[in-house]
Short mmCIF file of C-alpha atoms in Angstrom, two decimals:
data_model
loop_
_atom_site.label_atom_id
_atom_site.label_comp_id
_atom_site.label_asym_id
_atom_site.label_seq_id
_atom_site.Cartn_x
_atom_site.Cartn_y
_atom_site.Cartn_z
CA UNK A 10 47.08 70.90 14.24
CA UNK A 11 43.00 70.48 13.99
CA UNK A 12 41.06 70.55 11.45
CA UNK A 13 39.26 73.74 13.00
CA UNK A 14 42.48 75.75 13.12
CA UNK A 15 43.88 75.00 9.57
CA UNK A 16 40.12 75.80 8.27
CA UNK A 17 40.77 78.93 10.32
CA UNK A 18 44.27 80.01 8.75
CA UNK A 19 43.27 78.52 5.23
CA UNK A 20 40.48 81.18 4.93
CA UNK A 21 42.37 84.22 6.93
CA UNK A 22 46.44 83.91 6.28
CA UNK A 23 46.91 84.38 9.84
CA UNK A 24 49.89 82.71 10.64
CA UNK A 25 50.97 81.40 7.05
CA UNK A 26 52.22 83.16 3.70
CA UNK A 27 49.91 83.86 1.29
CA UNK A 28 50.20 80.65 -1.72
CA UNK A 29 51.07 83.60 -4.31
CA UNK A 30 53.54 84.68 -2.08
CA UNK A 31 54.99 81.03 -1.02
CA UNK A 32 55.63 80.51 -5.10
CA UNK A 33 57.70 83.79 -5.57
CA UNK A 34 59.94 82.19 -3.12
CA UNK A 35 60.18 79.09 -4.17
CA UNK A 36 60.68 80.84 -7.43
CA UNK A 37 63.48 82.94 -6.40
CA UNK A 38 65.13 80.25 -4.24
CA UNK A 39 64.09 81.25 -0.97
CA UNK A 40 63.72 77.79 0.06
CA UNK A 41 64.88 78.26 3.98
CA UNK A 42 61.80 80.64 4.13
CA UNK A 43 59.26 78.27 3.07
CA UNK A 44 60.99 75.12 4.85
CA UNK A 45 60.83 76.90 8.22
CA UNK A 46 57.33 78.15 7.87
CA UNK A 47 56.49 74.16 6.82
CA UNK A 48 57.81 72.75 10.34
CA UNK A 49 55.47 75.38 11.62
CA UNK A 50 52.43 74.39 10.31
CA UNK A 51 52.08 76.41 7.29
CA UNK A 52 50.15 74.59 4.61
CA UNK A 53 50.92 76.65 1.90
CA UNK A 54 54.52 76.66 2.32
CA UNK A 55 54.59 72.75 2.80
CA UNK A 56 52.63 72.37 -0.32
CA UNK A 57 54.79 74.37 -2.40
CA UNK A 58 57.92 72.54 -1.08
CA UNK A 59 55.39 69.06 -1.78
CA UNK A 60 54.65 70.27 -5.51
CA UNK A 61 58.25 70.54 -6.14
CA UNK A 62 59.71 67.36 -4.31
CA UNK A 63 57.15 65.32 -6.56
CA UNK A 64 58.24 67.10 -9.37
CA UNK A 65 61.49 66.38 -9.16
CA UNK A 66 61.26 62.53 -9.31
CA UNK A 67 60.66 59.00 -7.60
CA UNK A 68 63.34 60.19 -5.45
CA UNK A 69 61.29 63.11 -3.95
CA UNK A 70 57.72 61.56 -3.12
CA UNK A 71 59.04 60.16 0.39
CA UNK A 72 59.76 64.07 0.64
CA UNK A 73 56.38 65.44 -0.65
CA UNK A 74 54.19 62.92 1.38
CA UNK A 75 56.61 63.59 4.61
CA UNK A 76 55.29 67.21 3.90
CA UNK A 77 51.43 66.53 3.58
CA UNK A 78 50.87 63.66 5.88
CA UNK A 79 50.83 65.83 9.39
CA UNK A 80 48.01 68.00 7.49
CA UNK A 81 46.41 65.33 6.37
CA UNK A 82 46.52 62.96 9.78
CA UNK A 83 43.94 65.74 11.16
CA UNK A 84 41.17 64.86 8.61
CA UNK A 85 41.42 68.34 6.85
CA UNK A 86 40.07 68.07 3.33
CA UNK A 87 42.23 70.26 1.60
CA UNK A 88 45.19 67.93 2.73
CA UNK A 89 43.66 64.64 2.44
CA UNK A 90 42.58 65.59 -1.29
CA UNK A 91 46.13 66.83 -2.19
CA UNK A 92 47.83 63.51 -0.65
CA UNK A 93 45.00 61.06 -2.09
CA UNK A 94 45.57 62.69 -5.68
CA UNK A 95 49.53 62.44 -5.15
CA UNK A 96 48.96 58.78 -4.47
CA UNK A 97 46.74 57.91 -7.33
CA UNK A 98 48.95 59.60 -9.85
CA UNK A 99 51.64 57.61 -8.89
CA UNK A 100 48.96 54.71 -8.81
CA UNK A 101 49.37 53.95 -5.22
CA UNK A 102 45.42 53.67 -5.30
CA UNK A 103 44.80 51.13 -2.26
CA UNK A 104 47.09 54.15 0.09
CA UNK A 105 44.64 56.40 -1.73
CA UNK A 106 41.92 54.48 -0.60
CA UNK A 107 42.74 54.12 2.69
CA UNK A 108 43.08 57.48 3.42
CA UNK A 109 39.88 58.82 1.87
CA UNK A 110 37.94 55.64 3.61
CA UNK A 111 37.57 57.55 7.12
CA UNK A 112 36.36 60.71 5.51
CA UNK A 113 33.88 59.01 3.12
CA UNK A 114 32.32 57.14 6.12
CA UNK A 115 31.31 60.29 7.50
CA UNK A 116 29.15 61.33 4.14
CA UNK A 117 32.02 63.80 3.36
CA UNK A 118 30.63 64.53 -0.35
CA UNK A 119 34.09 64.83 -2.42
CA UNK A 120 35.65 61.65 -0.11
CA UNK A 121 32.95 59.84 -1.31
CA UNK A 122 32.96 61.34 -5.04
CA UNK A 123 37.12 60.87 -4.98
CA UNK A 124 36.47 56.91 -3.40
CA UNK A 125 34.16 56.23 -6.05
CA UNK A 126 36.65 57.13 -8.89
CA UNK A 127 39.43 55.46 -7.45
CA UNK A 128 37.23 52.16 -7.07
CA UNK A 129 35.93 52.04 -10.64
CA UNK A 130 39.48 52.10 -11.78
CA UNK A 131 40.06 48.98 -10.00
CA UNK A 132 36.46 47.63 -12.01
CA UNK A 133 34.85 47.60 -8.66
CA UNK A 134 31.60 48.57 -9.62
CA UNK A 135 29.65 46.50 -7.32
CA UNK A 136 31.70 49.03 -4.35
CA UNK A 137 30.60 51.86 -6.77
CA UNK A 138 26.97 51.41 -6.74
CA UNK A 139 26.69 50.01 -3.20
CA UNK A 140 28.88 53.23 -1.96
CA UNK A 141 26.96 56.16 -4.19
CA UNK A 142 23.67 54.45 -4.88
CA UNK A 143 21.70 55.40 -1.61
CA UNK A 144 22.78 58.58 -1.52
CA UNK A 145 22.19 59.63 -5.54
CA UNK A 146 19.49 62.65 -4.11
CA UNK A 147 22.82 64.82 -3.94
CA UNK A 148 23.30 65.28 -7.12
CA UNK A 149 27.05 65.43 -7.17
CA UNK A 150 26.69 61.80 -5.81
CA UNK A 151 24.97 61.21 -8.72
CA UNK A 152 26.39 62.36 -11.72
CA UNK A 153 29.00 60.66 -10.67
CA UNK A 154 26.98 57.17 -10.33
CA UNK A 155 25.51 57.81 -13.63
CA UNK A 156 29.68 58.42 -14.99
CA UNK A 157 31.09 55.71 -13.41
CA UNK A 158 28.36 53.12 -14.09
CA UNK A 159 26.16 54.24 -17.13
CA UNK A 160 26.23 51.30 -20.00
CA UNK A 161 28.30 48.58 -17.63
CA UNK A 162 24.87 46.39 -17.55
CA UNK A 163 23.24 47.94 -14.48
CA UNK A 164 21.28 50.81 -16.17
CA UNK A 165 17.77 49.45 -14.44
CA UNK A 166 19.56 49.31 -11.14
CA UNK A 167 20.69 52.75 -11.65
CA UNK A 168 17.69 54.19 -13.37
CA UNK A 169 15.97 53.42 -10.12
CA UNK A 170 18.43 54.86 -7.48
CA UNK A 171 18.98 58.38 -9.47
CA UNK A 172 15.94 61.27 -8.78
CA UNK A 173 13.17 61.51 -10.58
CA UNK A 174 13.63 64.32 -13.41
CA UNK A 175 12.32 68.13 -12.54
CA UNK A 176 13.21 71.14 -12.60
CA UNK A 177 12.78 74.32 -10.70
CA UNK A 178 14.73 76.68 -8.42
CA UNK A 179 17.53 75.54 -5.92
CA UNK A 180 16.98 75.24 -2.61
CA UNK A 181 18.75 77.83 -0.84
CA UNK A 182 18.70 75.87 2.50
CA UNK A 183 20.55 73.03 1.56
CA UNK A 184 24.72 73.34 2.29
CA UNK A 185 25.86 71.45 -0.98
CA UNK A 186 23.23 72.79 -3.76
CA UNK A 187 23.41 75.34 -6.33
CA UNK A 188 21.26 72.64 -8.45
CA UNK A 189 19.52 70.78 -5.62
CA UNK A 190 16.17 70.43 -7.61
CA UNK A 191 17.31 70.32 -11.77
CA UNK A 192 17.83 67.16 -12.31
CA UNK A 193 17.21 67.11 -16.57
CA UNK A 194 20.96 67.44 -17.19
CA UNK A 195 21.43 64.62 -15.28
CA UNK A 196 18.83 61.96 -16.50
CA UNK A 197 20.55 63.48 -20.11
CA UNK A 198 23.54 62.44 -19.46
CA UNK A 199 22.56 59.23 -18.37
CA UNK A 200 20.95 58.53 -22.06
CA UNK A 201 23.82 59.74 -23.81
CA UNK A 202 25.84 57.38 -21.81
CA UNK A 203 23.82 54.56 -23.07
CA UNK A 204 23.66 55.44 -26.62
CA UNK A 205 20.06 56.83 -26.62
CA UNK A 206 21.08 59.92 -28.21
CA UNK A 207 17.85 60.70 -29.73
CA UNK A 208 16.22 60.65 -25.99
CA UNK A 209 18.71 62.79 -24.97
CA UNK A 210 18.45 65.33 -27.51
CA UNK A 211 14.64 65.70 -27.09
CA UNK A 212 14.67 65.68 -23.29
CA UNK A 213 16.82 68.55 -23.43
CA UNK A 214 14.88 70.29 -26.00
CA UNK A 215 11.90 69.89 -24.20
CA UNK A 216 13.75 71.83 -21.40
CA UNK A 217 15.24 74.41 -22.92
CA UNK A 218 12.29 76.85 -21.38
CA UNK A 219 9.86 76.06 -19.53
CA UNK A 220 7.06 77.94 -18.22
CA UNK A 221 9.25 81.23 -19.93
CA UNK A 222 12.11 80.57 -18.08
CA UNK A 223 14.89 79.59 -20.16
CA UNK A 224 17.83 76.76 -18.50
CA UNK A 225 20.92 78.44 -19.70
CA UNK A 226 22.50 74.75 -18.63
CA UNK A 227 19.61 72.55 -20.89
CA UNK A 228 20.29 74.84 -23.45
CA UNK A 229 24.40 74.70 -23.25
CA UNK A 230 23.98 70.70 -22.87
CA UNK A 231 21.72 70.22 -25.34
CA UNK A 232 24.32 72.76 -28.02
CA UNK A 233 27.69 70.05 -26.66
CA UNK A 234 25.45 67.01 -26.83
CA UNK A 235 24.25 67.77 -30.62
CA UNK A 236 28.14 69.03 -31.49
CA UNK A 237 29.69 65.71 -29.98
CA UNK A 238 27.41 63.31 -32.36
CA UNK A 239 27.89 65.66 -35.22
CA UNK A 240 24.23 66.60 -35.61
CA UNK A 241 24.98 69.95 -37.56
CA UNK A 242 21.76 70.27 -39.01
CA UNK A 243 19.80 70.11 -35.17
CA UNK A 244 22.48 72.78 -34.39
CA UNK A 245 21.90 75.23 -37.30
CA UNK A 246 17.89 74.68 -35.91
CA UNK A 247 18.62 75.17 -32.53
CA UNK A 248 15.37 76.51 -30.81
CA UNK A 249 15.01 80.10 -30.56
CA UNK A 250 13.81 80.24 -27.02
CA UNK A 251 17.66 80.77 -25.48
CA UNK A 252 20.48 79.80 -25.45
CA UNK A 253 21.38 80.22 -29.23
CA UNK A 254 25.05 81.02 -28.32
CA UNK A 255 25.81 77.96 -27.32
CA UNK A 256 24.54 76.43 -30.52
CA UNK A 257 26.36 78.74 -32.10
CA UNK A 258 29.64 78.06 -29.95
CA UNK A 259 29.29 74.20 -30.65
CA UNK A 260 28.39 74.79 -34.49
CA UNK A 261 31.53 76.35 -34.99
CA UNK A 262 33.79 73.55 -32.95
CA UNK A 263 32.37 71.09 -35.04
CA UNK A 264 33.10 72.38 -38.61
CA UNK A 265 36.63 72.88 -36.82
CA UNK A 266 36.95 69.59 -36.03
CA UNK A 267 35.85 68.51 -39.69
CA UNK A 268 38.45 71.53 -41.03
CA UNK A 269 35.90 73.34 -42.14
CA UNK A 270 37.74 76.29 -40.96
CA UNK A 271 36.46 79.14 -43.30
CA UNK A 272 32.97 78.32 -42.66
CA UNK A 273 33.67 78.76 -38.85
CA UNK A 274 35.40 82.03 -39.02
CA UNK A 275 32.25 82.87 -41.15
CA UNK A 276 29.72 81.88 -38.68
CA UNK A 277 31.49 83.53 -35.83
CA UNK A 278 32.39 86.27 -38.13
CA UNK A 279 28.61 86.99 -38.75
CA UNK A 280 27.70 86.77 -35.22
CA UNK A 281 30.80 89.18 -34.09
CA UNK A 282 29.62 91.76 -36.57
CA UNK A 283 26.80 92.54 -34.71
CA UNK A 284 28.38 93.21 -31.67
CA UNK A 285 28.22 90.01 -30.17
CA UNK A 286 31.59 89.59 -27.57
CA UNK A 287 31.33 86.33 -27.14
CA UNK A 288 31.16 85.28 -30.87
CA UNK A 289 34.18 87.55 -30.70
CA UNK A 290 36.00 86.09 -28.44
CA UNK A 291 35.19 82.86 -29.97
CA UNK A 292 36.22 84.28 -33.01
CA UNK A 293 39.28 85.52 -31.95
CA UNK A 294 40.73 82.54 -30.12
CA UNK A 295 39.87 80.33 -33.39
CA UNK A 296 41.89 82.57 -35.84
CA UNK A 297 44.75 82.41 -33.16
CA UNK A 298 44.47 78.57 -32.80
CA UNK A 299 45.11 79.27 -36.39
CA UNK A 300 48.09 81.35 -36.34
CA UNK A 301 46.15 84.34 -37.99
CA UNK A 302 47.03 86.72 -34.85
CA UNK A 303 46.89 89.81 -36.73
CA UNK A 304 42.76 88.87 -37.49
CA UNK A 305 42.11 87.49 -33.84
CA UNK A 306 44.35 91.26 -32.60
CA UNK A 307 41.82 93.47 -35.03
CA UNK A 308 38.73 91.04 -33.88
CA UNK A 309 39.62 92.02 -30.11
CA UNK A 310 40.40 95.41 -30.69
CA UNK A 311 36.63 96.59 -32.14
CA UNK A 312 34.66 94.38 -29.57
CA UNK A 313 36.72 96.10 -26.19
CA UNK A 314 35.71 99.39 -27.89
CA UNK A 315 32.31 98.77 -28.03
CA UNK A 316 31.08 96.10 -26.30
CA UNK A 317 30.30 99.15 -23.22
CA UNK A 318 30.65 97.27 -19.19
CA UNK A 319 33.30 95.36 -18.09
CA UNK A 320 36.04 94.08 -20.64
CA UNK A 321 38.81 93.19 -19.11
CA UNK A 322 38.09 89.32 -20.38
CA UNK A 323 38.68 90.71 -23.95
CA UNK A 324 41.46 92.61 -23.27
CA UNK A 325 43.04 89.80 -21.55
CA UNK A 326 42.73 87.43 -24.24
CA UNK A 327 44.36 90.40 -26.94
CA UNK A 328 47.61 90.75 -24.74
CA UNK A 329 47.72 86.60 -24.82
CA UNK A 330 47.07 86.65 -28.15
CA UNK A 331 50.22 89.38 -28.96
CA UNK A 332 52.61 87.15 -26.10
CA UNK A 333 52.07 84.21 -28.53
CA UNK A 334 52.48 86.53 -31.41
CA UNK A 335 55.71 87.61 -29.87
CA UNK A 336 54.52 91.15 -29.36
CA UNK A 337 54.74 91.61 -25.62
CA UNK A 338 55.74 95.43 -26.45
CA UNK A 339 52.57 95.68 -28.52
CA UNK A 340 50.70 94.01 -25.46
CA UNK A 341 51.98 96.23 -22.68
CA UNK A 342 51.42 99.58 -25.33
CA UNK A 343 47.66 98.21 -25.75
CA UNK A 344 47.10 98.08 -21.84
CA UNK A 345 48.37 101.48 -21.62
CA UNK A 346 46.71 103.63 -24.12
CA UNK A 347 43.42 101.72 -23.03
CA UNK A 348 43.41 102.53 -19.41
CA UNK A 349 44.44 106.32 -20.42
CA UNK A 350 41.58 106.77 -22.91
CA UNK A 351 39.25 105.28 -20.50
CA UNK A 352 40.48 106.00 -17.09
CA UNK A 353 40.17 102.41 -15.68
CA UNK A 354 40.92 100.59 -12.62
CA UNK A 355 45.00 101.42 -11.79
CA UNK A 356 45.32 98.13 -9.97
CA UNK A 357 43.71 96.29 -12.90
CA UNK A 358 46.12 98.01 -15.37
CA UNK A 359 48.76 96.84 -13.52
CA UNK A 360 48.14 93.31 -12.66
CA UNK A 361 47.57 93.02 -16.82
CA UNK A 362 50.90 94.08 -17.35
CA UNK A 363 52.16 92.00 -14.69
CA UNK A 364 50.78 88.82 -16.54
CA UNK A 365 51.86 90.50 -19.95
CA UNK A 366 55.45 89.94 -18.37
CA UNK A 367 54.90 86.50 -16.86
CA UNK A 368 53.90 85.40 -20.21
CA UNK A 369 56.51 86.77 -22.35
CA UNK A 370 59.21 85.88 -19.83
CA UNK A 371 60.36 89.28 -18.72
CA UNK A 372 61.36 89.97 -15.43
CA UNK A 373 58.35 90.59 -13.29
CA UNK A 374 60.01 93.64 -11.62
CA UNK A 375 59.54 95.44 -15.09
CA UNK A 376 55.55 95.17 -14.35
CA UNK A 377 56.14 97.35 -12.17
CA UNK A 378 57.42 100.97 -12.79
CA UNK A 379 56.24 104.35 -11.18
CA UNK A 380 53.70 105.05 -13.71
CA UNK A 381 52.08 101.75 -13.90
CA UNK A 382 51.54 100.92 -9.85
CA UNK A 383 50.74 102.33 -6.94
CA UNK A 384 53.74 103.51 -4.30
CA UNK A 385 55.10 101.30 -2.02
CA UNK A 386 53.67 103.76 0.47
CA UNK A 387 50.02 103.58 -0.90
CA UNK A 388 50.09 99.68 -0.44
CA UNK A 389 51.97 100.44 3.07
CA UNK A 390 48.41 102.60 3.96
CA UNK A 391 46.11 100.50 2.84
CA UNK A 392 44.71 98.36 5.09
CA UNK A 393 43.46 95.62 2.81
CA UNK A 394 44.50 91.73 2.28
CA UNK A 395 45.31 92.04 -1.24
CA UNK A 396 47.46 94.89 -0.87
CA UNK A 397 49.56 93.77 1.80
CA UNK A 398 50.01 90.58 -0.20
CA UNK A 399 50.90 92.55 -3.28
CA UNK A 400 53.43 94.64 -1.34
CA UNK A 401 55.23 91.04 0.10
CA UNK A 402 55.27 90.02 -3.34
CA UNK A 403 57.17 92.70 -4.73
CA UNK A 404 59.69 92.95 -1.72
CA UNK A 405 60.21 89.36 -2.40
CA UNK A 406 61.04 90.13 -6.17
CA UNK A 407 63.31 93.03 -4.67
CA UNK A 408 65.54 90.15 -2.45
CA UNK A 409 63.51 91.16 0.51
CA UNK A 410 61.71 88.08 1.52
CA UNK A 411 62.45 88.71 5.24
CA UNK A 412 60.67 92.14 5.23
CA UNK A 413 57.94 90.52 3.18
CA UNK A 414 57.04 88.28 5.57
CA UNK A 415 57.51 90.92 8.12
CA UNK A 416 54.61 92.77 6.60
CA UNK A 417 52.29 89.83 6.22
CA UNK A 418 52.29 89.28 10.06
CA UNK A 419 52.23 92.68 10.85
CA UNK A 420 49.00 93.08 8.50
CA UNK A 421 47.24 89.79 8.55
CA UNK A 422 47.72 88.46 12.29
CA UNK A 423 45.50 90.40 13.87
CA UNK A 424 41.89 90.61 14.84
CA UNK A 425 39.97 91.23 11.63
CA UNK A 426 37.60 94.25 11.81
CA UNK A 427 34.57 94.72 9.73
CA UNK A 428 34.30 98.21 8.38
CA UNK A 429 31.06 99.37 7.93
#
């Protein structure tokens, strides 16, 4: 193993079953499968077999790290995050340590993010500040500086080590950033942490927009900062530059948590009416947090009929909302006359009925009749990852893990071709 190859396999399948695929056969006890692909190097299949050794007990964590520990000897992050985690749930933190040391001396961001954590739970904050402080420009680095250390009596220290606050676009050169330059959420935080709420709030406000260009983050900060200190009237004002859905979003969290539940349905209600979907959806998962399916079923209904684009998130939330109901029947009805009135996406239809039928508990082989999924023979011709994965799945459901796996080498170890 090298940490080049597993990178390699992790990204392409070649060589190792799909993780869907390694659950259905853990699922349906086709443990020989998956413990023979694990002495040969497949990481999916030895973390499968890991997840369920630790499950099962004290007894089975020699097992699970006995699994992980080849894959993680090579310095491959996916493995050395998996085993480091293991060990700090079971509060083995100095093993934990140890292991994400060596990474975390080579500036590997999440070592050094994952060290930091596991060092403040031992009160080492001196380690904390010494190990994030001079590198607080990556921003990742520093958020979780100004977590870890905010209010524990070194807020000059850190005040000085963190950027200085701007904002502006990202800088598309840098590997780590998708927020390389914004640095207002984080000086934010960093008040709220030390109880200067009122700094906070008008930081944020002040950020909101600027120059016309609305921060959809400012503005969803600033809605959860005002909602967590109970400023209702600051969130009934929110600023009419952007970003009002958040307020609204908050608003309504807040009279839930006071049990003000009327008045939220009524403020999402009003919102909804208008065609809103995500007041809607809002809407909908409150009334079902409520036990008023029905309401939440009708809410969902109107909004995937007219909310025009792409709404598969509402209808996936409807069939969740008739599973809990108990109306998987109703659910799997819905997905059908939708797709027929407006001629969607077969594979789409499908996969919603498949996770109609892993929610209710049916047998997943029931997601699958002729009228609902392609052939066999279709997913045979196609020459795409997904549907050679989808056809292993199903011949694993069938008892056919063998000619499942079959497949997946046959389709995915070879040289990939880009089609133009």
């Amino acid at each position: 193993m090298d940490k080049a190859d597993l990178d390699r396999r992790h990204r392409t399948y070649d060589g190792w079953i799909p993780p869907t695929v390694a659950a259905l056969l853990h699922e349906y006890g086709h443990h020989d499968v998956l413990r023979q692909a694990a002495n040969h190097g497949d990481w999916f299949c030895a973390h499968r077999l890991a997840e369920a050794a630790a499950a099962s007990g004290p007894e089975g964590r020699t097992t699970a790290l006995a699994l992980l520990r080849p894959f993680a000897a090579t310095g491959w992050w996916p493995a050395v995050d998996t085993v480091a985690a293991l060990l700090a749930k079971w509060e083995r933190h100095d093993e934990a340590i140890v292991l994400l040391r060596p990474l975390a001396d080579t500036g590997h961001r999440y070592a050094l993010r994952d060290l930091a954590r596991l060092l403040a739970r031992q009160d080492h904050l001196d380690h904390v500040v010494a190990l994030l402080g001079p590198r607080a420009a990556d921003l990742l680095l520093a958020e979780e500086l100004v977590e870890l250390a905010a209010g524990r009596g070194r807020d000059a220290e850190i005040a000085a080590l963190l950027p200085d606050i701007q904002t502006g676009p990202t800088d598309p050169f840098e590997s780590w950033s998708s927020d390389a330059v914004d640095t207002v959420p984080l000086h934010a935080r960093f008040l709220e942490l030390q109880g200067r709420i009122d700094e906070a709030i008008h930081l944020l406000g002040r950020h909101v927009c600027v120059d016309g260009v609305v921060y959809a983050d400012h503005a969803e900060q600033l809605a959860c900062l005002l909602g967590r200190h109970g400023r209702e009237a600051e969130l009934r004002a929110f600023p009419a530059s952007g970003g009002e859905e958040y307020a609204l979003a908050a608003l309504a969290q807040l009279l839930e948590e006071q049990n003000r539940i009327p008045e939220a349905v009524a403020l999402l209600g009003q919102s909804a009416r208008t065609g809103d979907p995500h007041a809607a959806f809002g809407l909908a998962e409150l009334l079902a947090r409520h036990g008023r399916h029905d309401e939440a079923v009708e809410v969902l209904s109107a909004v995937a009929e007219t909310a025009g684009g792409d709404c598969d998130w509402i209808i996936h939330l409807l069939c969740r909302v008739l599973v809990d109901a108990g109306r998987a029947d109703d659910a799997l009805a819905y997905i059908g006359d939708y797709f027929t009135r407006h001629r969607g996406n077969h594979q789409e239809q499908a996969l919603m009925r498949a996770k109609v039928m892993e929610l209710s508990g049916h047998a997943m082989d029931e997601a699958e009749p002729a009228e609902f999924a392609r052939s066999d023979e279709e997913l045979l011709r196609s020459g795409t990852v997904d549907d050679a994965i989808a056809l292993a799945e199903r011949l694993v459901r069938r008892g056919q893990p063998h000619q499942g796996i079959a497949h997946l080498r046959d389709r995915l170890d070879r040289p990939k071709v880009v089609r133009g």
